[in-house]
Short mmCIF file of C-alpha atoms and ligand atoms in Angstrom, two decimals:
data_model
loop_
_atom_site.label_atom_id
_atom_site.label_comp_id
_atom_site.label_asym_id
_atom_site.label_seq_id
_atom_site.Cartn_x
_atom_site.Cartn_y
_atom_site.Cartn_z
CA UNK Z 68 -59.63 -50.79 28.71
CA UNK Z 69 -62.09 -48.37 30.74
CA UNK Z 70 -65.45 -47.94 28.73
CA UNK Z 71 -66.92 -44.47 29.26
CA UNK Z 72 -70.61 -42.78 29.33
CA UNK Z 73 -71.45 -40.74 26.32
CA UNK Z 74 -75.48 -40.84 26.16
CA UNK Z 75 -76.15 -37.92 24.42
CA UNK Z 76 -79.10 -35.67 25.32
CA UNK Z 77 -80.33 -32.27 24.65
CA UNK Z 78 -79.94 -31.50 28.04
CA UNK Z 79 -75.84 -31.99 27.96
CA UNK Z 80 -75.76 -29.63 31.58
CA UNK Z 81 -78.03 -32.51 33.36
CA UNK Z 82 -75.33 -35.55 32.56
CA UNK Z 83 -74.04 -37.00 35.41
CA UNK Z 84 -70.75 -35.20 35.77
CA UNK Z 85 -67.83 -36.91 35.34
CA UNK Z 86 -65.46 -37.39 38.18
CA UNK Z 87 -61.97 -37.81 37.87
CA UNK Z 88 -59.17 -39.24 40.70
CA UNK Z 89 -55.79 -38.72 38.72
CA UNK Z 90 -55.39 -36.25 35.55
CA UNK Z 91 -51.99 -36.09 33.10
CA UNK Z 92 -51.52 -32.53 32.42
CA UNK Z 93 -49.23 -32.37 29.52
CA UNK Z 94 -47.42 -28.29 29.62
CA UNK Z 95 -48.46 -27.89 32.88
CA UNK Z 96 -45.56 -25.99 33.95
CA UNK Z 97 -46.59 -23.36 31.11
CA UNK Z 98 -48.89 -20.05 31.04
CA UNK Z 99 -52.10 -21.79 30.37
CA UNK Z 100 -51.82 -25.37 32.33
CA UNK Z 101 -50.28 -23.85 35.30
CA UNK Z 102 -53.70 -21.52 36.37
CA UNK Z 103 -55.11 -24.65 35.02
CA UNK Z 104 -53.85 -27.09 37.62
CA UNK Z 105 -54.21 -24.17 40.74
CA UNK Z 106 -58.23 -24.06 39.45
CA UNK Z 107 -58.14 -27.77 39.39
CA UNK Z 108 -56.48 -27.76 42.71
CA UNK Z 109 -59.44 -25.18 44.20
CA UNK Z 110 -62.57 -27.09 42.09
CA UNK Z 111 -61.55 -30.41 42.45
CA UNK Z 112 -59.30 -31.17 45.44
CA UNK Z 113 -59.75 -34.81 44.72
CA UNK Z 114 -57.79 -34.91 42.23
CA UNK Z 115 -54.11 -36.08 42.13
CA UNK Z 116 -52.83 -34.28 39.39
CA UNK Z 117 -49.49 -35.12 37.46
CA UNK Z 118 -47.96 -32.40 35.30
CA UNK Z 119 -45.34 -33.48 31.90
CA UNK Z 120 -43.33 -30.66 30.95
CA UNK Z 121 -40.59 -30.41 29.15
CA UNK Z 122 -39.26 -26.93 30.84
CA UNK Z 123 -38.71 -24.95 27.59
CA UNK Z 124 -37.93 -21.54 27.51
CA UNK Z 125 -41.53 -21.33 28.24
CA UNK Z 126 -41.88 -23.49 31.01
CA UNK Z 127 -41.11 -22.67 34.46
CA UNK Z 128 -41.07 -24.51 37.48
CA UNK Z 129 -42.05 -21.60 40.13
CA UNK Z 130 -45.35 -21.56 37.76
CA UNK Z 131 -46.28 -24.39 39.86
CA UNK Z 132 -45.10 -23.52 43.33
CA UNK Z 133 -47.10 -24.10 46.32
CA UNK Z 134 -49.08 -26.42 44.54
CA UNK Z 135 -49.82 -30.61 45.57
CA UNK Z 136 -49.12 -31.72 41.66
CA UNK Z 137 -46.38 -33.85 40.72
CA UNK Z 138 -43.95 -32.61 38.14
CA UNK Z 139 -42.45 -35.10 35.28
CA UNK Z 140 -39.53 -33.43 33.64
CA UNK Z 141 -40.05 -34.90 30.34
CA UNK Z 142 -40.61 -34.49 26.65
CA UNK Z 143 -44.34 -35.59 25.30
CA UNK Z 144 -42.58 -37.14 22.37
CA UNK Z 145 -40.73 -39.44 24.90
CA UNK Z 146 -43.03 -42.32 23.98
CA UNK Z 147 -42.54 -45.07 26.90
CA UNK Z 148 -42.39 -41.94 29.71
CA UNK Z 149 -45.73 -41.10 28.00
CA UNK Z 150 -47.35 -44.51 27.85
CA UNK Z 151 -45.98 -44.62 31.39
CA UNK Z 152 -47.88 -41.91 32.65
CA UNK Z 153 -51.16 -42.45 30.63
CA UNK Z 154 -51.42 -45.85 32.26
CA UNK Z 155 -51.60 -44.19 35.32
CA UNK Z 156 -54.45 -41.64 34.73
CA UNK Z 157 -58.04 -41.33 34.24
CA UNK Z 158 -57.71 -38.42 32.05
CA UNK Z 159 -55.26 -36.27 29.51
CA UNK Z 160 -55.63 -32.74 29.61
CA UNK Z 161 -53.16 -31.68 26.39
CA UNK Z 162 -51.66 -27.84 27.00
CA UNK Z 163 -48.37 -28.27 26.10
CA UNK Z 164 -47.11 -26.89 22.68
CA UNK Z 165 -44.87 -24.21 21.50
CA UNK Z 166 -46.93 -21.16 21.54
CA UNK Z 167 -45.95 -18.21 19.98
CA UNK Z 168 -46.33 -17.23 16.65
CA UNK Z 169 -43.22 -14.83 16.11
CA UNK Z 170 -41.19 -17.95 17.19
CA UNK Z 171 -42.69 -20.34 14.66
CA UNK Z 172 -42.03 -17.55 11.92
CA UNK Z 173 -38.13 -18.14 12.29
CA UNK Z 174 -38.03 -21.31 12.62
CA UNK Z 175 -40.79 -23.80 11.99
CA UNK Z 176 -39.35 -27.22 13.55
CA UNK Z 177 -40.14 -27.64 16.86
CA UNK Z 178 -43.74 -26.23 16.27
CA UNK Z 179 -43.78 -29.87 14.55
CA UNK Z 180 -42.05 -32.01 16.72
CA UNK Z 181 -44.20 -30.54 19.86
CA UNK Z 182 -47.67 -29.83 18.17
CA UNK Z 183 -48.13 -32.15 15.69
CA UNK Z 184 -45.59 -35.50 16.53
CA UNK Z 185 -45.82 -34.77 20.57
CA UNK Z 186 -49.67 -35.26 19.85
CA UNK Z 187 -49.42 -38.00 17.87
CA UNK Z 188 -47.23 -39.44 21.14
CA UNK Z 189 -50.02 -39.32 23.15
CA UNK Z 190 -52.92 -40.25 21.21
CA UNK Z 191 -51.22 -43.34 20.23
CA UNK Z 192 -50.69 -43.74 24.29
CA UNK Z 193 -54.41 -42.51 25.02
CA UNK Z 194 -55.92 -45.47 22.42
CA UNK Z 195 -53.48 -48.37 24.20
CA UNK Z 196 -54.49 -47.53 27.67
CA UNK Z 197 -58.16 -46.65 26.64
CA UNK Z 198 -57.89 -42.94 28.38
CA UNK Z 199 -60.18 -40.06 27.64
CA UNK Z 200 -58.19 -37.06 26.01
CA UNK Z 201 -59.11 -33.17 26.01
CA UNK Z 202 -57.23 -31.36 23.36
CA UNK Z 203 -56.32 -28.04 24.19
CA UNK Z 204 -56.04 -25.68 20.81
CA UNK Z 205 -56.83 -22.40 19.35
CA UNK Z 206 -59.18 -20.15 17.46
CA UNK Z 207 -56.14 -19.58 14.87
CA UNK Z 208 -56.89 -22.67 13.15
CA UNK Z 209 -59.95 -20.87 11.32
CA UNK Z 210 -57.37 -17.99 10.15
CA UNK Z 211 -58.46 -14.79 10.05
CA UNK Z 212 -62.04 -12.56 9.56
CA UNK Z 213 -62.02 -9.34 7.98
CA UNK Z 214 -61.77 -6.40 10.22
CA UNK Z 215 -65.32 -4.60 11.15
CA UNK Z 216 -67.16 -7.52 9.55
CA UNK Z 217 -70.03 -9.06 11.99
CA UNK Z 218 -68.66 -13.00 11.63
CA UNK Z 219 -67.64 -15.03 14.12
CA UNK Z 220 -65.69 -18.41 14.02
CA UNK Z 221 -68.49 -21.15 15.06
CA UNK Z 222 -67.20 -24.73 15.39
CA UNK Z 223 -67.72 -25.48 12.34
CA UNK Z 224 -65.83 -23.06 10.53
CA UNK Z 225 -63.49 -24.37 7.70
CA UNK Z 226 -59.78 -24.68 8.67
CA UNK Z 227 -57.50 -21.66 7.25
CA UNK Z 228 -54.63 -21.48 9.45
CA UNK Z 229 -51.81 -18.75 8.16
CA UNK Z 230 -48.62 -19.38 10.42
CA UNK Z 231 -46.29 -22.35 11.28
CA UNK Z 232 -47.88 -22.41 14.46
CA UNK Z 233 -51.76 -22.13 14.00
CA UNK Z 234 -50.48 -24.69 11.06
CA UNK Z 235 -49.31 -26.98 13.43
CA UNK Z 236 -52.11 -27.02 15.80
CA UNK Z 237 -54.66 -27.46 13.26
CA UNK Z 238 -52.52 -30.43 12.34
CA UNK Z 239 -52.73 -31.47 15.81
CA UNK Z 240 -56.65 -31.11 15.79
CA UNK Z 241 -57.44 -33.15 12.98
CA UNK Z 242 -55.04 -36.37 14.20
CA UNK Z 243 -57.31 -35.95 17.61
CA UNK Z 244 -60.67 -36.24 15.39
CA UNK Z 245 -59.21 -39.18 13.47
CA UNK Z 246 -58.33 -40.98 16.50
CA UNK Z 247 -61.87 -40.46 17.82
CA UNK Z 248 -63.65 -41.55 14.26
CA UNK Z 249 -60.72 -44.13 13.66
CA UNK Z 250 -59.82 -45.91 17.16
CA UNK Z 251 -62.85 -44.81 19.58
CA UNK Z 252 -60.59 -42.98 21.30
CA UNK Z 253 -62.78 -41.02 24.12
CA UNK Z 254 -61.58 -37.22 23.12
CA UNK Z 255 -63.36 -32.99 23.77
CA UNK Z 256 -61.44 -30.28 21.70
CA UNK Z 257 -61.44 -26.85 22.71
CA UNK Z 258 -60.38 -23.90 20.32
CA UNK Z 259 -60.22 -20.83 22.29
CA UNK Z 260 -58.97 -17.18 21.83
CA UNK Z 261 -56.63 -15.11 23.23
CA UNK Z 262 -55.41 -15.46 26.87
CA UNK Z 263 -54.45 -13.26 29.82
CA UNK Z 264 -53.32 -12.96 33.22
CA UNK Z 265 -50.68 -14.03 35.82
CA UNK Z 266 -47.57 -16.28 34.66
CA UNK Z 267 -47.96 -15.69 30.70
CA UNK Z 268 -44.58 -15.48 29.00
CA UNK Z 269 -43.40 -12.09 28.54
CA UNK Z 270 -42.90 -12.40 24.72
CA UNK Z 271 -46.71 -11.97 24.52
CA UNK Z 272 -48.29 -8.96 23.81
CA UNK Z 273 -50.05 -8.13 27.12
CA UNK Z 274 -47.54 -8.93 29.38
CA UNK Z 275 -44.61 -7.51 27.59
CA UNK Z 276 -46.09 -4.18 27.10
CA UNK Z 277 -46.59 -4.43 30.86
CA UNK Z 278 -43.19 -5.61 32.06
CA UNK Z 279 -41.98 -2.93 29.35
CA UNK Z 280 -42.93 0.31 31.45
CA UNK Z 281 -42.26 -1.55 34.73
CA UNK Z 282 -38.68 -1.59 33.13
CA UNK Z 283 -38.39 1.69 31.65
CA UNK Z 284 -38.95 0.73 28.17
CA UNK Z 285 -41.51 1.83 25.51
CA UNK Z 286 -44.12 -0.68 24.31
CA UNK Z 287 -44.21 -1.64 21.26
CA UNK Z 288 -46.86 -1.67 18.67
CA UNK Z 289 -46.95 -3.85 15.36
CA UNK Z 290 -47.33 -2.31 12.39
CA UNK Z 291 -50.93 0.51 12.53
CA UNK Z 292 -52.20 -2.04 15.02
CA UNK Z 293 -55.29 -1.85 13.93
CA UNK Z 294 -56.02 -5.64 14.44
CA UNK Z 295 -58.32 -7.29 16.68
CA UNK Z 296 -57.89 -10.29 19.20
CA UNK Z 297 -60.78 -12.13 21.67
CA UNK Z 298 -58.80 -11.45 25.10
CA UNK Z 299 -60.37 -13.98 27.14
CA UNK Z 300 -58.97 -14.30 31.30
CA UNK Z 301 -56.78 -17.20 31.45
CA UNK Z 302 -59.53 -18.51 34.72
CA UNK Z 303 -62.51 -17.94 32.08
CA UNK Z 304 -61.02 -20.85 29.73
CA UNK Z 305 -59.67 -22.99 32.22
CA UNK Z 306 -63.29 -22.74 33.73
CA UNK Z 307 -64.52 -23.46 30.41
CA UNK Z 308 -62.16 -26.53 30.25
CA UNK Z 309 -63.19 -28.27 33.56
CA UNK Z 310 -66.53 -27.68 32.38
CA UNK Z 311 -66.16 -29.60 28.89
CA UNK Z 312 -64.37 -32.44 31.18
CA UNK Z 313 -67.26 -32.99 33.40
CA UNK Z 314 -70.34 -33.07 30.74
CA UNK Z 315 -68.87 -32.48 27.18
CA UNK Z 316 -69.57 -34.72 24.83
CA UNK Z 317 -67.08 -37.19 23.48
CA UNK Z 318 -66.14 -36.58 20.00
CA UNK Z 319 -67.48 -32.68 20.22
CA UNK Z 320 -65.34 -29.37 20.10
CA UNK Z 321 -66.10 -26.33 21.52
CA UNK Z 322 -65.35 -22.84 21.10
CA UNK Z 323 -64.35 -20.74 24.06
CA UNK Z 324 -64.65 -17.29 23.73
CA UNK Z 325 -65.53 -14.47 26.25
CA UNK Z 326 -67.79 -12.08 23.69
CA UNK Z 327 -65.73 -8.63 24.28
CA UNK Z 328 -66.62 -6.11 21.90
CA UNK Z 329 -64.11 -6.01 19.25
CA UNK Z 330 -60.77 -4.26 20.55
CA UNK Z 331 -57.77 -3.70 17.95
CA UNK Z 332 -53.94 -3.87 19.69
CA UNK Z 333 -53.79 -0.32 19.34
CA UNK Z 334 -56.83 0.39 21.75
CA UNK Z 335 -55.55 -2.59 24.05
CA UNK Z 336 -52.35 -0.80 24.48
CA UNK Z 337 -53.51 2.69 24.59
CA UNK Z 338 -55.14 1.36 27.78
CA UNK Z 339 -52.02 -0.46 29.45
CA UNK Z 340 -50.43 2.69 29.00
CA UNK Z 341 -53.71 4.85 30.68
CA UNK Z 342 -53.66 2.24 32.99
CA UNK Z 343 -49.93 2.50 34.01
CA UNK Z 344 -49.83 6.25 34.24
CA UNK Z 345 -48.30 6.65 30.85
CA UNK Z 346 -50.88 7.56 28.27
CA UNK Z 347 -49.73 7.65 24.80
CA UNK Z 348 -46.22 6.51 25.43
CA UNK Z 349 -45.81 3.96 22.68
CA UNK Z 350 -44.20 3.14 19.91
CA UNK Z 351 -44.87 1.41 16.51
CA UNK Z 352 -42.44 -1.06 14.99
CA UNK Z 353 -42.42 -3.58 12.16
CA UNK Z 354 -45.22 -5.57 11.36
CA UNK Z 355 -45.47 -9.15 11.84
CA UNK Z 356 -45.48 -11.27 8.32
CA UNK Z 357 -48.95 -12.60 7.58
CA UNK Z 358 -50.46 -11.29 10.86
CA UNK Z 359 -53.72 -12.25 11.28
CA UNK Z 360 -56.29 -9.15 10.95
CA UNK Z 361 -58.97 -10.37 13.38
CA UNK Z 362 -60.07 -13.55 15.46
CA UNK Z 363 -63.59 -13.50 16.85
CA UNK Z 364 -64.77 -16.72 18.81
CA UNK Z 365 -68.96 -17.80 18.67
CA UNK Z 366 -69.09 -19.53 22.15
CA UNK Z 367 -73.13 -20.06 22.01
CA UNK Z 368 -72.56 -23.98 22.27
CA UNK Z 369 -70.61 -23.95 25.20
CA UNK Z 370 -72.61 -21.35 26.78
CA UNK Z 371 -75.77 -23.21 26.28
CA UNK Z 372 -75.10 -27.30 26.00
CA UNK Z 373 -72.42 -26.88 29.33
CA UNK Z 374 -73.79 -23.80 30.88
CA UNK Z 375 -70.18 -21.84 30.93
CA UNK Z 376 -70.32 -17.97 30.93
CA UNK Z 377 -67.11 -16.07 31.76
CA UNK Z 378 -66.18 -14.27 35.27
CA UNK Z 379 -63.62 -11.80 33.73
CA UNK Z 380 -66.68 -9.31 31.55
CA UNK Z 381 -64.50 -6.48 31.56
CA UNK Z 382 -60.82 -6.10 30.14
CA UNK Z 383 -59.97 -3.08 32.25
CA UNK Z 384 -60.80 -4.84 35.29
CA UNK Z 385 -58.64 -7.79 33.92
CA UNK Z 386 -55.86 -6.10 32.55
CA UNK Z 387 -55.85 -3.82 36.39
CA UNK Z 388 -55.46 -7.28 37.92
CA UNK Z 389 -52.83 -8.61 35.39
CA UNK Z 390 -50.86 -5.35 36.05
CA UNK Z 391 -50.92 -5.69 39.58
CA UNK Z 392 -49.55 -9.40 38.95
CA UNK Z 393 -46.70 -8.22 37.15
CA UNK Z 394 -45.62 -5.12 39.27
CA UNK Z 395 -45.78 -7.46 42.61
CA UNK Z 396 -43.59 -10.35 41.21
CA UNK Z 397 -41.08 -8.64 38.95
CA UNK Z 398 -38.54 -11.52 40.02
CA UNK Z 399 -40.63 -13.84 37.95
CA UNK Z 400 -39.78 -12.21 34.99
CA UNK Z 401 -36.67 -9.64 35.04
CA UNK Z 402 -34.33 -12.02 34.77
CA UNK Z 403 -35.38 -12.70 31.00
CA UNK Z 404 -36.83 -9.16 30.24
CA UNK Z 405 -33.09 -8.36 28.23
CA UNK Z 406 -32.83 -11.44 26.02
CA UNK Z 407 -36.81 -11.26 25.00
CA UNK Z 408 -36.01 -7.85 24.20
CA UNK Z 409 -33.25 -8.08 22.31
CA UNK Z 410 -34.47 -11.03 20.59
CA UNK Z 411 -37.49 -8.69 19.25
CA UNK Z 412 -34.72 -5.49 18.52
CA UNK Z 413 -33.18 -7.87 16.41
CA UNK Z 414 -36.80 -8.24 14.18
CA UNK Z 415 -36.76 -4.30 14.09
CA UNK Z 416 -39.78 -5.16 16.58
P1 NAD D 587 -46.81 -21.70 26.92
O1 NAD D 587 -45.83 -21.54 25.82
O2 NAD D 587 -46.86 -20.67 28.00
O3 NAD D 587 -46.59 -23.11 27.65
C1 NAD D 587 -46.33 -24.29 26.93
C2 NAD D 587 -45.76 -25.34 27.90
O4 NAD D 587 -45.54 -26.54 27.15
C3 NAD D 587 -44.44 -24.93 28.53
O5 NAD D 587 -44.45 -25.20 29.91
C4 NAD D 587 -43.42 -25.81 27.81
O6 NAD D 587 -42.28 -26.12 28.60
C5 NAD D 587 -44.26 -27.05 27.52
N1 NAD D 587 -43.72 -27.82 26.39
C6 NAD D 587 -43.34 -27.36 25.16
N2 NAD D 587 -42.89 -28.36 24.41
C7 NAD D 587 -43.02 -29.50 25.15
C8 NAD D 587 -42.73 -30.87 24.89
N3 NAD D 587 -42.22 -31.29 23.71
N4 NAD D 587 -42.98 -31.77 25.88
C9 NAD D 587 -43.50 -31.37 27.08
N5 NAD D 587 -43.77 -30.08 27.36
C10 NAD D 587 -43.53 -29.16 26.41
O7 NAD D 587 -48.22 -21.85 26.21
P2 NAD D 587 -49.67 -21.39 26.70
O8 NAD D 587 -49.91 -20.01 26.23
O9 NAD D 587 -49.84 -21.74 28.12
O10 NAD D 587 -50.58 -22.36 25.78
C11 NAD D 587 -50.96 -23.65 26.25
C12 NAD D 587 -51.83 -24.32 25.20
O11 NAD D 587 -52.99 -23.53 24.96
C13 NAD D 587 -51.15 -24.49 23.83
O12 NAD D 587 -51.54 -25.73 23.31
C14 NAD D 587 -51.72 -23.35 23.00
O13 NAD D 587 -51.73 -23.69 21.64
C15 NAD D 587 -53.12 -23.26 23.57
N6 NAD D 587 -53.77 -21.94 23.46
C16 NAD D 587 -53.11 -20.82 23.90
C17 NAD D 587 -53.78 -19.60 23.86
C18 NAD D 587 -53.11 -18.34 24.36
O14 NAD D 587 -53.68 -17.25 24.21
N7 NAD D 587 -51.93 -18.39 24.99
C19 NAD D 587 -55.08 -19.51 23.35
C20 NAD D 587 -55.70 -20.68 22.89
C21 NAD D 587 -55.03 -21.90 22.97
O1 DAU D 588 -55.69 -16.60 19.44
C1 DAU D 588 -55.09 -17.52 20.28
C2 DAU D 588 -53.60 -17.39 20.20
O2 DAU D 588 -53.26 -16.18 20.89
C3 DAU D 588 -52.84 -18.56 20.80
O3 DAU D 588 -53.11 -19.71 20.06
C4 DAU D 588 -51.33 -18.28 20.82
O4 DAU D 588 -50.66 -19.33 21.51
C5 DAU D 588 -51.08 -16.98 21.54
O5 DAU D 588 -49.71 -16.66 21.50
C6 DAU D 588 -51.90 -15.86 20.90
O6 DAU D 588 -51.44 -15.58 19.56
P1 DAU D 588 -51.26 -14.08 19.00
O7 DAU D 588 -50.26 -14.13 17.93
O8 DAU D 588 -52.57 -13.46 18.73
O9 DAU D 588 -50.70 -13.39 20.37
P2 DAU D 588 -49.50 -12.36 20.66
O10 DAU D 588 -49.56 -12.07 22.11
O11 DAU D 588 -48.21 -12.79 20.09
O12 DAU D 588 -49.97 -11.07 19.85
C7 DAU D 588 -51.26 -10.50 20.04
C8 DAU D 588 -51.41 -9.36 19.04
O13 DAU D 588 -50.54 -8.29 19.40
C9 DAU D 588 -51.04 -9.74 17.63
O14 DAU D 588 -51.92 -9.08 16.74
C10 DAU D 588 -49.61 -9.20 17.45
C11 DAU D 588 -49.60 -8.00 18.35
N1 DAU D 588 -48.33 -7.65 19.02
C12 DAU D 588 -47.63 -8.65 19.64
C13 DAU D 588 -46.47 -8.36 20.33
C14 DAU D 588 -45.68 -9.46 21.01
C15 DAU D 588 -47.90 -6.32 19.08
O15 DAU D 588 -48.54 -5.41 18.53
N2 DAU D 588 -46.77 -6.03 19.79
C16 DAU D 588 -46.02 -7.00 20.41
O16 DAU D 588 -45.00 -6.66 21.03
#
């Protein structure tokens, strides 16, 4: 069992860093984990990394293309594959879930198997082999604030979750904190907001509004879309992430959160549409049960205990980039732009 160093100190930025040689991404072949293991790739070239994926719908192979890591085809509830592959690493960085809210609305049960058993998998695997584990989760797990109010979610914000999913990971977070209180397990949390940029799933609201006029179709707007989200660049969290890894403090979460001035869906996709050459052109269709008004992130620990601030200050210039990302590798996603859209005509969405 590998004993780690956790002296705490005001002064969390000057910790000796902590260095890692092999890292278990879990949902590395995913949106999220797959710019995280090209950043790790760039910041940390000596690491071997070793992605687990399952290769759901969401998961993708090409996501990881041109890169050095190692791919496991393999389900984190696959308990000896698991304990296999956390006996071989110095560190579990947890992505992989199932993701999207709309899917967890018609049916619940593989939100739980993935988010709340797969965890379990690896914690129990993480406390055996005595392996420090970073839980990857999500701002959802406080719920909702009201809209135009001047509250933020701070770490320690009670739980609320409203949907199977946000459900499930707040499940998820709270079997990582008893691990650490129970076991000792060495674990960081991370609840962040929104994502966007290159290789997220076209069901999600940036990216199919984009893929949408690259394929002649009209984007579509839920409900008066009047609520807001934190739209934080996928590189800004990931950044945020390697940061928590190499000084965090065991047994601590942190929010992640880039501090945009509150945007609703409406203004987010008046823009795509400006930005596209297609002002205006959208439609609204049927709201989404129990949507969450607005999600607003307080990221003041992580910005002043591990010294993170984000790259990506300005949406436009995001979303331009995302755009661009999209239009130049349309084979990466036409192939499923029909069934994702008939899957939502089917909603009335
Ligand atoms: P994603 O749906 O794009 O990717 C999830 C990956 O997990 C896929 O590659 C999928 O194949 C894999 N996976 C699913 N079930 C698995 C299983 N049982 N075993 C192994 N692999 C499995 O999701 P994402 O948007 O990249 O999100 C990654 C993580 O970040 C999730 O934990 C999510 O809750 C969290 N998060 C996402 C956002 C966001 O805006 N997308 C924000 C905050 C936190
Ligand atoms: O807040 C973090 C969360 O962000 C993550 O934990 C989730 O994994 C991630 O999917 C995301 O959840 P949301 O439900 O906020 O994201 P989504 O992209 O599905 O929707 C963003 C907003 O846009 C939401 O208010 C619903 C709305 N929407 C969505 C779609 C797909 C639309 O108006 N039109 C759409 O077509």
């Amino acid at each position: 069992m590998r004993t780690f160093d956790n002296s705490t100190s005001s002064t969390d930025l000057f910790r000796t860093p902590r260095v890692f040689q092999r890292m278990l991404v879990t949902g590395g072949a995913g949106f999220i984990g797959a710019n995280f293991v090209r950043l790790v790739e760039q910041e940390w070239p000596q690491c071997e990394v070793v992605v687990i994926d399952k290769l759901t719908y969401a998961g993708n192979r090409e996501n990881l293309a041109g890169t050095k890591a190692k791919l496991v085809e393999g389900d984190i509830n696959d308990a000896q594959l698991v304990d296999d592959l956390v006996g071989n690493t110095d560190v579990i960085v947890h992505f992989a879930a199932e993701s999207h809210n709309d899917n967890s609305l018609k049916d619940p049960s593989p939100f739980i198997t993935t988010n709340i058993m797969g965890t379990f998998t690896l914690l129990e695997a993480a406390r055996k082999n005595g392996v420090y584990f970073h839980h990857v989760s999500t701002d959802e797990v406080f719920g909702d604030l009201e809209i135009g109010a001047p509250t933020k979610f701070t770490e320690s914000t009670a739980y609320a979750p409203s949907s199977p999913y946000s459900a499930s990971k707040a499940g998820s977070d709270h079997l990582v904190r008893a691990w650490a209180r129970s076991f000792g397990v060495p674990v960081t949390v991370s609840n962040c907001s929104n994502n966007y940029g290159p290789y997220q799933h076209i069901e999600k609201f940036i990216p199919r509004q984009i893929t949408n006029i690259l394929d002649g179709r009209t984007p579509k707007l839920y409900g008066t879309g009047e609520q807001v989200r934190d739209w934080i660049h996928v590189d800004d969290h990931n950044l945020a992430v390697l940061d928590i890894l190499s000084h965090g403090e065991f047994g601590e979460t942190y929010n992640i959160g880039a501090d945009q001035k509150d945007i609703n869906n409406g203004e987010v996709i008046e823009l795509i549409c400006e930005l596209m050459g297609r002002p205006g052109d959208y439609e609204h269709v049927a709201d989404r049960p129990g949507h969450d008004q607005r999600y607003a992130m307080d990221a003041t620990k992580l910005r002043e205990e591990l010294g993170w601030s984000p790259r990506y200050t300005n949406l436009r210039e995001g979303l331009e980039q995302t755009i661009a990302w999209y239009t130049n590798n349309r084979s990466w996603w036409s192939a499923s732009k029909e069934s994702v859209e008939s899957t939502y005509a089917s909603q009335g969405q």
